[in-house]
Every structure is written in C-alpha cells, then in structure tokens.
Amino acid sequence: MATEFPVEYLTALDKVIELNSFTTKYQVKGAEFANAKTVKVPELVFDGGTVDYDRFETEGSVEQKYTAYELDKDRQKAFYIDAVEDIDDGHVRTTNAVSEFERLFLVPELDKYFFANVGTKAKTKATETITAENVKTEIRKAETQMVNNGFAAADLYMTTAALHALEDSIDRQFAGEGVITDVVGKYNMFDIHRVPDERLAGLDFAVIAPGTVRNIIKRACNYLFQPGQHTHGDGWLCQMRWVYGNIVRKNQAAGLYVNKAASPGA
C-alpha cells in the first residue's frame, strides 16, 4: 500500500520550486482542478465602468467566475531508494532525492516551458542581434509597448550576454541580490532578472508585465511504497507527478515582449 508523504516533507518540496523557479511570482492562487489537466481559474467580472451620478440609484455588480483551461504538461518521475530500517528515515532520504531532482531537472524544465510559451504568445517578437550599441534601443521598444498599453512596471528577463551588453552600454554592473528575489537591478521601468540561457528558451530577453501570465502547477501525486509493498526490490519506491502550464489571454498579449535573434540566413 502506498502512503502519502508527511505534510512537512511536501512543504519542503514545494519550497524548492518556490525559491528556485522564475515562474513562482506568476502562480495562480485559487485555481481548481476539474480533472488531471483541466483547471478552472477564478476571474472577477464587472458589469461595466462608471456612470453619471444619480445619488447611487444605479448599482453595479461584480461576480467571480471560473474559466476552464487545459494545461499542456503532465509529467512524472519514479525513484527507487535503497532499503532503510526506519520509516521516517525513508521519508527523509526520499525527500532529499526528490528535492535535488526538482532543483536540477524539474525547475529548469518549468522555466524553459514558461519562457517558450511567453515567446509564442507575446504581442511583439523582435529578431535583433543584441549588442552594446543597440540594446538600449531594443529595450526602449519594449518599454514603449508597455507604457502605451497602460503598464507602469514590468520584469525584464535577460541572458547573461544580453545583460552584459546592457552593462557595457551604460557603464554599470548589476549584481544579484539572492535566490529569493532573483532581481539583479532596475533599469527605467524594469526589474532585471538574469536567467540561465537554457531556461530562457532561446530568447535574448523577455519582458513580462504584471497580470499578463497565469502560471499553474499541481503536484498531482506523491506516493511512497515501503519495502515489501512493490515488486521492484527491497527499497523504497517513490512516484511523483506534476501537472503544469501557463495561460496568456489574448487581451493580455500586449504586456509581453520578447527578442530572439534571427537565425543566420533566416
């Protein structure tokens, strides 16, 4: 018979993703899963804007509705851990293995998918090769799009090469503030984040305004089979499953801007 991980261990596993993934700040709160991959996301719907003053005879309404979305990813991982005598030690050793797996493999996978989807859904997909001579111009194009669409601030995610080009252009070095915030500095209306090249999914930089992307991840199952409860030897068998995806509504695409240098000969 499989047992669930103790709550404290599951909390520790969730914390690994929270602290190491760039997707964390876009997580949806209050989403409800209808089945394995269909999720209902809450949205506030108003009946309109302001009206002429009539001593408040006219009353408006607001309603919370749930919109169903189908998520893209349904992923799994199984671990086999050598037998140990104590059940608590089994939980600890398995949790350590899963948390290291999440840090090394799951988190980069989540981020790469996230930025690839942003690149697909962005209103503008620029194709300039970023240099110290043009990086400010290209960032200003993104800034103009944000301002013209009512956004007062946004996050700017950059590869190391793109960030170095910006540093060279303004003679200023940006230094990291730690994994919890992952912000390395500010430039005009942007908070700058340096992202490993592989996770940025081929983009040189991506601009994301608040509220434009809704990211959802569900730890779908977390089973631990004790020795003797399975047929794979005398160790612990752990089965983990994650369902995830992100949502960009069409009317929010203007809050996304990406740059990916055109391939040679394209």
mmCIF file of C-alpha atoms in Angstrom:
data_model
loop_
_atom_site.group_PDB
_atom_site.id
_atom_site.type_symbol
_atom_site.label_atom_id
_atom_site.label_comp_id
_atom_site.label_asym_id
_atom_site.label_seq_id
_atom_site.Cartn_x
_atom_site.Cartn_y
_atom_site.Cartn_z
ATOM 1 C CA MET A 1 0.000 0.000 0.000
ATOM 2 C CA ALA A 2 1.292 3.448 -0.892
ATOM 3 C CA THR A 3 1.436 6.221 1.670
ATOM 4 C CA GLU A 4 1.413 9.978 1.173
ATOM 5 C CA PHE A 5 4.481 11.960 2.149
ATOM 6 C CA PRO A 6 4.120 13.712 5.521
ATOM 7 C CA VAL A 7 2.918 17.298 5.086
ATOM 8 C CA GLU A 8 6.192 18.792 6.321
ATOM 9 C CA TYR A 9 8.141 16.974 3.607
ATOM 10 C CA LEU A 10 5.706 18.043 0.886
ATOM 11 C CA THR A 11 6.035 21.630 2.102
ATOM 12 C CA ALA A 12 9.809 21.336 1.776
ATOM 13 C CA LEU A 13 9.472 20.011 -1.781
ATOM 14 C CA ASP A 14 7.121 22.852 -2.763
ATOM 15 C CA LYS A 15 9.615 25.322 -1.289
ATOM 16 C CA VAL A 16 12.333 24.081 -3.637
ATOM 17 C CA ILE A 17 10.264 25.151 -6.638
ATOM 18 C CA GLU A 18 9.184 28.395 -4.992
ATOM 19 C CA LEU A 19 12.753 29.502 -4.268
ATOM 20 C CA ASN A 20 14.423 28.347 -7.472
ATOM 21 C CA SER A 21 11.937 28.886 -10.300
ATOM 22 C CA PHE A 22 11.344 32.163 -12.121
ATOM 23 C CA THR A 23 7.699 31.120 -12.569
ATOM 24 C CA THR A 24 6.830 31.452 -8.878
ATOM 25 C CA LYS A 25 5.627 35.076 -8.961
ATOM 26 C CA TYR A 26 3.101 34.205 -11.679
ATOM 27 C CA GLN A 27 1.455 31.333 -9.814
ATOM 28 C CA VAL A 28 -2.337 31.411 -9.732
ATOM 29 C CA LYS A 29 -3.978 31.317 -6.324
ATOM 30 C CA GLY A 30 -7.379 29.683 -6.023
ATOM 31 C CA ALA A 31 -7.307 27.592 -9.191
ATOM 32 C CA GLU A 32 -9.475 24.473 -9.062
ATOM 33 C CA PHE A 33 -8.716 21.307 -10.985
ATOM 34 C CA ALA A 34 -11.688 19.743 -12.746
ATOM 35 C CA ASN A 35 -9.644 16.703 -13.787
ATOM 36 C CA ALA A 36 -5.991 15.831 -14.310
ATOM 37 C CA LYS A 37 -5.225 18.615 -16.836
ATOM 38 C CA THR A 38 -8.285 20.880 -16.845
ATOM 39 C CA VAL A 39 -8.144 23.763 -14.410
ATOM 40 C CA LYS A 40 -10.737 26.398 -13.531
ATOM 41 C CA VAL A 41 -9.178 29.813 -12.942
ATOM 42 C CA PRO A 42 -11.083 32.487 -10.969
ATOM 43 C CA GLU A 43 -11.721 35.844 -12.644
ATOM 44 C CA LEU A 44 -13.619 38.922 -11.456
ATOM 45 C CA VAL A 45 -16.202 40.111 -13.979
ATOM 46 C CA PHE A 46 -17.713 43.617 -13.716
ATOM 47 C CA ASP A 47 -20.897 44.787 -15.452
ATOM 48 C CA GLY A 48 -19.203 47.926 -16.771
ATOM 49 C CA GLY A 49 -17.465 51.137 -15.765
ATOM 50 C CA THR A 50 -18.627 54.287 -14.006
ATOM 51 C CA VAL A 51 -21.974 56.012 -14.691
ATOM 52 C CA ASP A 52 -23.235 59.540 -14.205
ATOM 53 C CA TYR A 53 -24.037 60.436 -10.594
ATOM 54 C CA ASP A 54 -27.682 59.692 -9.722
ATOM 55 C CA ARG A 55 -27.473 59.522 -5.906
ATOM 56 C CA PHE A 56 -26.415 55.900 -6.259
ATOM 57 C CA GLU A 57 -29.722 54.744 -7.697
ATOM 58 C CA THR A 58 -27.748 52.725 -10.222
ATOM 59 C CA GLU A 59 -25.957 49.770 -8.706
ATOM 60 C CA GLY A 60 -23.235 47.831 -10.409
ATOM 61 C CA SER A 61 -22.272 44.239 -9.865
ATOM 62 C CA VAL A 62 -19.152 42.123 -9.688
ATOM 63 C CA GLU A 63 -19.100 38.377 -9.998
ATOM 64 C CA GLN A 64 -16.364 35.806 -9.580
ATOM 65 C CA LYS A 65 -16.443 33.363 -12.455
ATOM 66 C CA TYR A 66 -14.263 30.385 -13.261
ATOM 67 C CA THR A 67 -12.837 29.922 -16.740
ATOM 68 C CA ALA A 68 -11.682 26.439 -17.739
ATOM 69 C CA TYR A 69 -8.254 25.968 -19.314
ATOM 70 C CA GLU A 70 -6.453 22.848 -20.473
ATOM 71 C CA LEU A 71 -2.867 22.613 -19.255
ATOM 72 C CA ASP A 72 -0.123 21.326 -21.549
ATOM 73 C CA LYS A 73 2.131 19.256 -19.334
ATOM 74 C CA ASP A 74 1.556 16.071 -17.344
ATOM 75 C CA ARG A 75 4.939 14.770 -16.170
ATOM 76 C CA GLN A 76 6.160 12.079 -13.829
ATOM 77 C CA LYS A 77 9.248 10.686 -12.121
ATOM 78 C CA ALA A 78 9.767 7.488 -10.137
ATOM 79 C CA PHE A 79 12.630 6.968 -7.672
ATOM 80 C CA TYR A 80 13.988 3.799 -6.134
ATOM 81 C CA ILE A 81 15.800 4.346 -2.836
ATOM 82 C CA ASP A 82 17.877 1.629 -1.130
ATOM 83 C CA ALA A 83 16.177 -0.010 1.830
ATOM 84 C CA VAL A 84 16.435 1.604 5.257
ATOM 85 C CA GLU A 85 15.070 0.378 8.559
ATOM 86 C CA ASP A 86 13.157 3.366 9.877
ATOM 87 C CA ILE A 87 10.041 4.763 8.127
ATOM 88 C CA ASP A 88 10.938 8.370 8.993
ATOM 89 C CA ASP A 89 14.430 7.940 7.594
ATOM 90 C CA GLY A 90 12.848 6.555 4.442
ATOM 91 C CA HIS A 91 10.806 9.714 4.104
ATOM 92 C CA VAL A 92 13.846 11.901 4.698
ATOM 93 C CA ARG A 93 16.058 10.115 2.187
ATOM 94 C CA THR A 94 13.332 10.104 -0.445
ATOM 95 C CA THR A 95 12.539 13.771 0.145
ATOM 96 C CA ASN A 96 16.214 14.643 -0.251
ATOM 97 C CA ALA A 97 16.331 12.752 -3.546
ATOM 98 C CA VAL A 98 13.148 14.370 -4.858
ATOM 99 C CA SER A 99 14.185 17.885 -3.810
ATOM 100 C CA GLU A 100 17.546 17.535 -5.552
ATOM 101 C CA PHE A 101 15.769 16.206 -8.646
ATOM 102 C CA GLU A 102 13.413 19.189 -8.590
ATOM 103 C CA ARG A 103 16.314 21.635 -8.312
ATOM 104 C CA LEU A 104 18.402 20.039 -11.067
ATOM 105 C CA PHE A 105 15.723 18.938 -13.526
ATOM 106 C CA LEU A 106 12.129 19.946 -12.761
ATOM 107 C CA VAL A 107 12.726 23.664 -12.089
ATOM 108 C CA PRO A 108 14.739 24.220 -15.318
ATOM 109 C CA GLU A 109 12.017 22.323 -17.212
ATOM 110 C CA LEU A 110 9.288 24.524 -15.706
ATOM 111 C CA ASP A 111 11.149 27.719 -16.535
ATOM 112 C CA LYS A 112 12.031 26.680 -20.086
ATOM 113 C CA TYR A 113 8.422 25.815 -20.840
ATOM 114 C CA PHE A 114 7.256 29.063 -19.241
ATOM 115 C CA PHE A 115 9.507 31.336 -21.312
ATOM 116 C CA ALA A 116 8.932 29.351 -24.507
ATOM 117 C CA ASN A 117 5.189 29.899 -24.087
ATOM 118 C CA VAL A 118 5.724 33.598 -23.359
ATOM 119 C CA GLY A 119 7.772 33.814 -26.564
ATOM 120 C CA THR A 120 4.917 32.258 -28.521
ATOM 121 C CA LYS A 121 2.161 34.414 -27.028
ATOM 122 C CA ALA A 122 3.969 37.801 -26.915
ATOM 123 C CA LYS A 123 2.499 40.634 -28.955
ATOM 124 C CA THR A 124 5.955 41.570 -30.259
ATOM 125 C CA LYS A 125 8.622 39.065 -31.268
ATOM 126 C CA ALA A 126 11.689 41.110 -32.202
ATOM 127 C CA THR A 127 14.586 39.444 -34.006
ATOM 128 C CA GLU A 128 17.551 41.768 -33.466
ATOM 129 C CA THR A 129 21.009 40.540 -32.571
ATOM 130 C CA ILE A 130 21.637 42.262 -29.241
ATOM 131 C CA THR A 131 24.819 44.334 -28.910
ATOM 132 C CA ALA A 132 26.051 47.072 -26.601
ATOM 133 C CA GLU A 133 25.288 49.536 -29.406
ATOM 134 C CA ASN A 134 21.613 48.613 -29.848
ATOM 135 C CA VAL A 135 20.492 47.048 -26.551
ATOM 136 C CA LYS A 136 19.087 50.285 -25.102
ATOM 137 C CA THR A 137 17.156 50.946 -28.306
ATOM 138 C CA GLU A 138 15.650 47.451 -28.265
ATOM 139 C CA ILE A 139 14.696 47.677 -24.598
ATOM 140 C CA ARG A 140 13.102 51.076 -25.218
ATOM 141 C CA LYS A 141 10.880 49.496 -27.871
ATOM 142 C CA ALA A 142 9.603 47.101 -25.227
ATOM 143 C CA GLU A 143 9.219 49.968 -22.768
ATOM 144 C CA THR A 144 7.171 51.951 -25.272
ATOM 145 C CA GLN A 145 4.840 48.991 -25.792
ATOM 146 C CA MET A 146 4.364 48.600 -22.033
ATOM 147 C CA VAL A 147 3.631 52.313 -21.465
ATOM 148 C CA ASN A 148 1.257 52.572 -24.424
ATOM 149 C CA ASN A 149 -0.740 49.668 -23.041
ATOM 150 C CA GLY A 150 -1.066 51.057 -19.540
ATOM 151 C CA PHE A 151 1.668 49.180 -17.681
ATOM 152 C CA ALA A 152 3.723 51.208 -15.198
ATOM 153 C CA ALA A 153 6.287 48.484 -14.457
ATOM 154 C CA ALA A 154 7.401 45.114 -15.761
ATOM 155 C CA ASP A 155 10.014 42.404 -15.344
ATOM 156 C CA LEU A 156 12.907 42.149 -17.787
ATOM 157 C CA TYR A 157 14.433 38.667 -18.045
ATOM 158 C CA MET A 158 17.811 38.562 -19.808
ATOM 159 C CA THR A 159 20.509 36.101 -20.746
ATOM 160 C CA THR A 160 23.957 36.803 -19.353
ATOM 161 C CA ALA A 161 25.144 38.002 -22.783
ATOM 162 C CA ALA A 162 22.246 40.441 -23.139
ATOM 163 C CA LEU A 163 22.777 41.715 -19.609
ATOM 164 C CA HIS A 164 26.478 42.226 -20.291
ATOM 165 C CA ALA A 165 25.586 44.216 -23.399
ATOM 166 C CA LEU A 166 23.338 46.456 -21.302
ATOM 167 C CA GLU A 167 26.065 46.861 -18.680
ATOM 168 C CA ASP A 168 28.578 47.841 -21.365
ATOM 169 C CA SER A 169 26.167 50.362 -22.847
ATOM 170 C CA ILE A 170 25.532 52.183 -19.580
ATOM 171 C CA ASP A 171 28.839 51.515 -17.785
ATOM 172 C CA ARG A 172 27.119 49.922 -14.793
ATOM 173 C CA GLN A 173 27.441 46.457 -13.299
ATOM 174 C CA PHE A 174 24.357 44.653 -11.978
ATOM 175 C CA ALA A 175 24.864 42.223 -9.094
ATOM 176 C CA GLY A 176 22.477 39.560 -7.850
ATOM 177 C CA GLU A 177 20.522 40.059 -4.636
ATOM 178 C CA GLY A 178 19.932 36.386 -3.895
ATOM 179 C CA VAL A 179 17.802 33.473 -4.989
ATOM 180 C CA ILE A 180 14.711 34.615 -3.074
ATOM 181 C CA THR A 181 14.124 37.742 -5.177
ATOM 182 C CA ASP A 182 16.408 36.915 -8.147
ATOM 183 C CA VAL A 183 16.342 40.621 -9.109
ATOM 184 C CA VAL A 184 19.768 41.923 -10.120
ATOM 185 C CA GLY A 185 18.829 45.574 -10.538
ATOM 186 C CA LYS A 186 16.476 48.140 -12.088
ATOM 187 C CA TYR A 187 16.581 49.864 -15.456
ATOM 188 C CA ASN A 188 13.921 52.515 -16.059
ATOM 189 C CA MET A 189 10.556 50.786 -15.505
ATOM 190 C CA PHE A 190 12.033 47.291 -15.413
ATOM 191 C CA ASP A 191 13.197 44.948 -12.673
ATOM 192 C CA ILE A 192 16.043 42.998 -14.270
ATOM 193 C CA HIS A 193 16.440 39.242 -13.781
ATOM 194 C CA ARG A 194 19.349 37.242 -15.165
ATOM 195 C CA VAL A 195 18.205 33.834 -16.431
ATOM 196 C CA PRO A 196 20.375 30.878 -17.462
ATOM 197 C CA ASP A 197 20.427 30.666 -21.255
ATOM 198 C CA GLU A 198 18.850 27.218 -21.375
ATOM 199 C CA ARG A 199 15.889 28.282 -19.237
ATOM 200 C CA LEU A 200 15.154 31.370 -21.348
ATOM 201 C CA ALA A 201 14.320 29.020 -24.230
ATOM 202 C CA GLY A 202 16.458 30.704 -26.892
ATOM 203 C CA LEU A 203 15.271 34.250 -26.130
ATOM 204 C CA ASP A 204 17.751 37.084 -25.584
ATOM 205 C CA PHE A 205 15.316 38.867 -23.323
ATOM 206 C CA ALA A 206 11.666 38.762 -22.346
ATOM 207 C CA VAL A 207 9.517 41.496 -20.823
ATOM 208 C CA ILE A 208 6.511 40.447 -18.735
ATOM 209 C CA ALA A 209 4.077 42.956 -17.265
ATOM 210 C CA PRO A 210 2.127 42.121 -14.082
ATOM 211 C CA GLY A 211 -1.041 40.103 -14.552
ATOM 212 C CA THR A 212 -0.323 39.015 -18.112
ATOM 213 C CA VAL A 213 0.714 35.407 -17.439
ATOM 214 C CA ARG A 214 -1.016 32.925 -15.165
ATOM 215 C CA ASN A 215 1.179 30.001 -14.244
ATOM 216 C CA ILE A 216 -0.286 26.850 -12.706
ATOM 217 C CA ILE A 217 1.492 23.837 -11.269
ATOM 218 C CA LYS A 218 -0.130 20.991 -9.409
ATOM 219 C CA ARG A 219 1.726 18.298 -7.519
ATOM 220 C CA ALA A 220 -0.689 15.669 -8.781
ATOM 221 C CA CYS A 221 0.519 12.744 -6.694
ATOM 222 C CA ASN A 222 3.293 11.781 -4.343
ATOM 223 C CA TYR A 223 3.266 8.125 -3.397
ATOM 224 C CA LEU A 224 5.798 6.257 -1.319
ATOM 225 C CA PHE A 225 5.801 2.462 -1.293
ATOM 226 C CA GLN A 226 7.576 0.780 1.597
ATOM 227 C CA PRO A 227 9.838 -2.239 1.073
ATOM 228 C CA GLY A 228 7.627 -5.270 0.538
ATOM 229 C CA GLN A 229 4.751 -3.234 -0.931
ATOM 230 C CA HIS A 230 6.043 -3.398 -4.507
ATOM 231 C CA THR A 231 7.920 -5.796 -6.768
ATOM 232 C CA HIS A 232 10.991 -3.662 -7.508
ATOM 233 C CA GLY A 233 13.323 -4.951 -4.823
ATOM 234 C CA ASP A 234 13.625 -4.278 -1.093
ATOM 235 C CA GLY A 235 13.951 -0.494 -1.202
ATOM 236 C CA TRP A 236 11.586 2.455 -1.135
ATOM 237 C CA LEU A 237 9.684 3.264 -4.337
ATOM 238 C CA CYS A 238 8.614 6.886 -4.806
ATOM 239 C CA GLN A 239 6.228 8.037 -7.539
ATOM 240 C CA MET A 240 5.819 11.759 -8.251
ATOM 241 C CA ARG A 241 3.626 13.511 -10.809
ATOM 242 C CA TRP A 242 3.354 17.183 -11.769
ATOM 243 C CA VAL A 243 0.743 18.833 -13.998
ATOM 244 C CA TYR A 244 1.555 22.350 -15.159
ATOM 245 C CA GLY A 245 1.022 25.026 -17.778
ATOM 246 C CA ASN A 246 0.580 28.754 -18.162
ATOM 247 C CA ILE A 247 -2.163 30.910 -19.580
ATOM 248 C CA VAL A 248 -1.944 34.135 -21.563
ATOM 249 C CA ARG A 249 -5.286 35.581 -22.567
ATOM 250 C CA LYS A 250 -5.349 37.323 -25.947
ATOM 251 C CA ASN A 251 -6.157 40.718 -24.455
ATOM 252 C CA GLN A 252 -3.018 40.491 -22.283
ATOM 253 C CA ALA A 253 -0.508 39.795 -25.078
ATOM 254 C CA ALA A 254 0.457 43.483 -25.206
ATOM 255 C CA GLY A 255 2.067 43.018 -21.804
ATOM 256 C CA LEU A 256 4.596 40.608 -23.312
ATOM 257 C CA TYR A 257 7.602 41.498 -25.485
ATOM 258 C CA VAL A 258 10.453 39.190 -26.462
ATOM 259 C CA ASN A 259 13.601 39.334 -28.522
ATOM 260 C CA LYS A 260 15.231 36.339 -30.174
ATOM 261 C CA ALA A 261 17.981 36.971 -32.691
ATOM 262 C CA ALA A 262 17.094 35.786 -36.163
ATOM 263 C CA SER A 263 18.859 32.595 -37.248
ATOM 264 C CA PRO A 264 21.580 33.075 -39.897
ATOM 265 C CA GLY A 265 20.033 33.006 -43.322
ATOM 266 C CA ALA A 266 16.510 33.429 -41.981
#
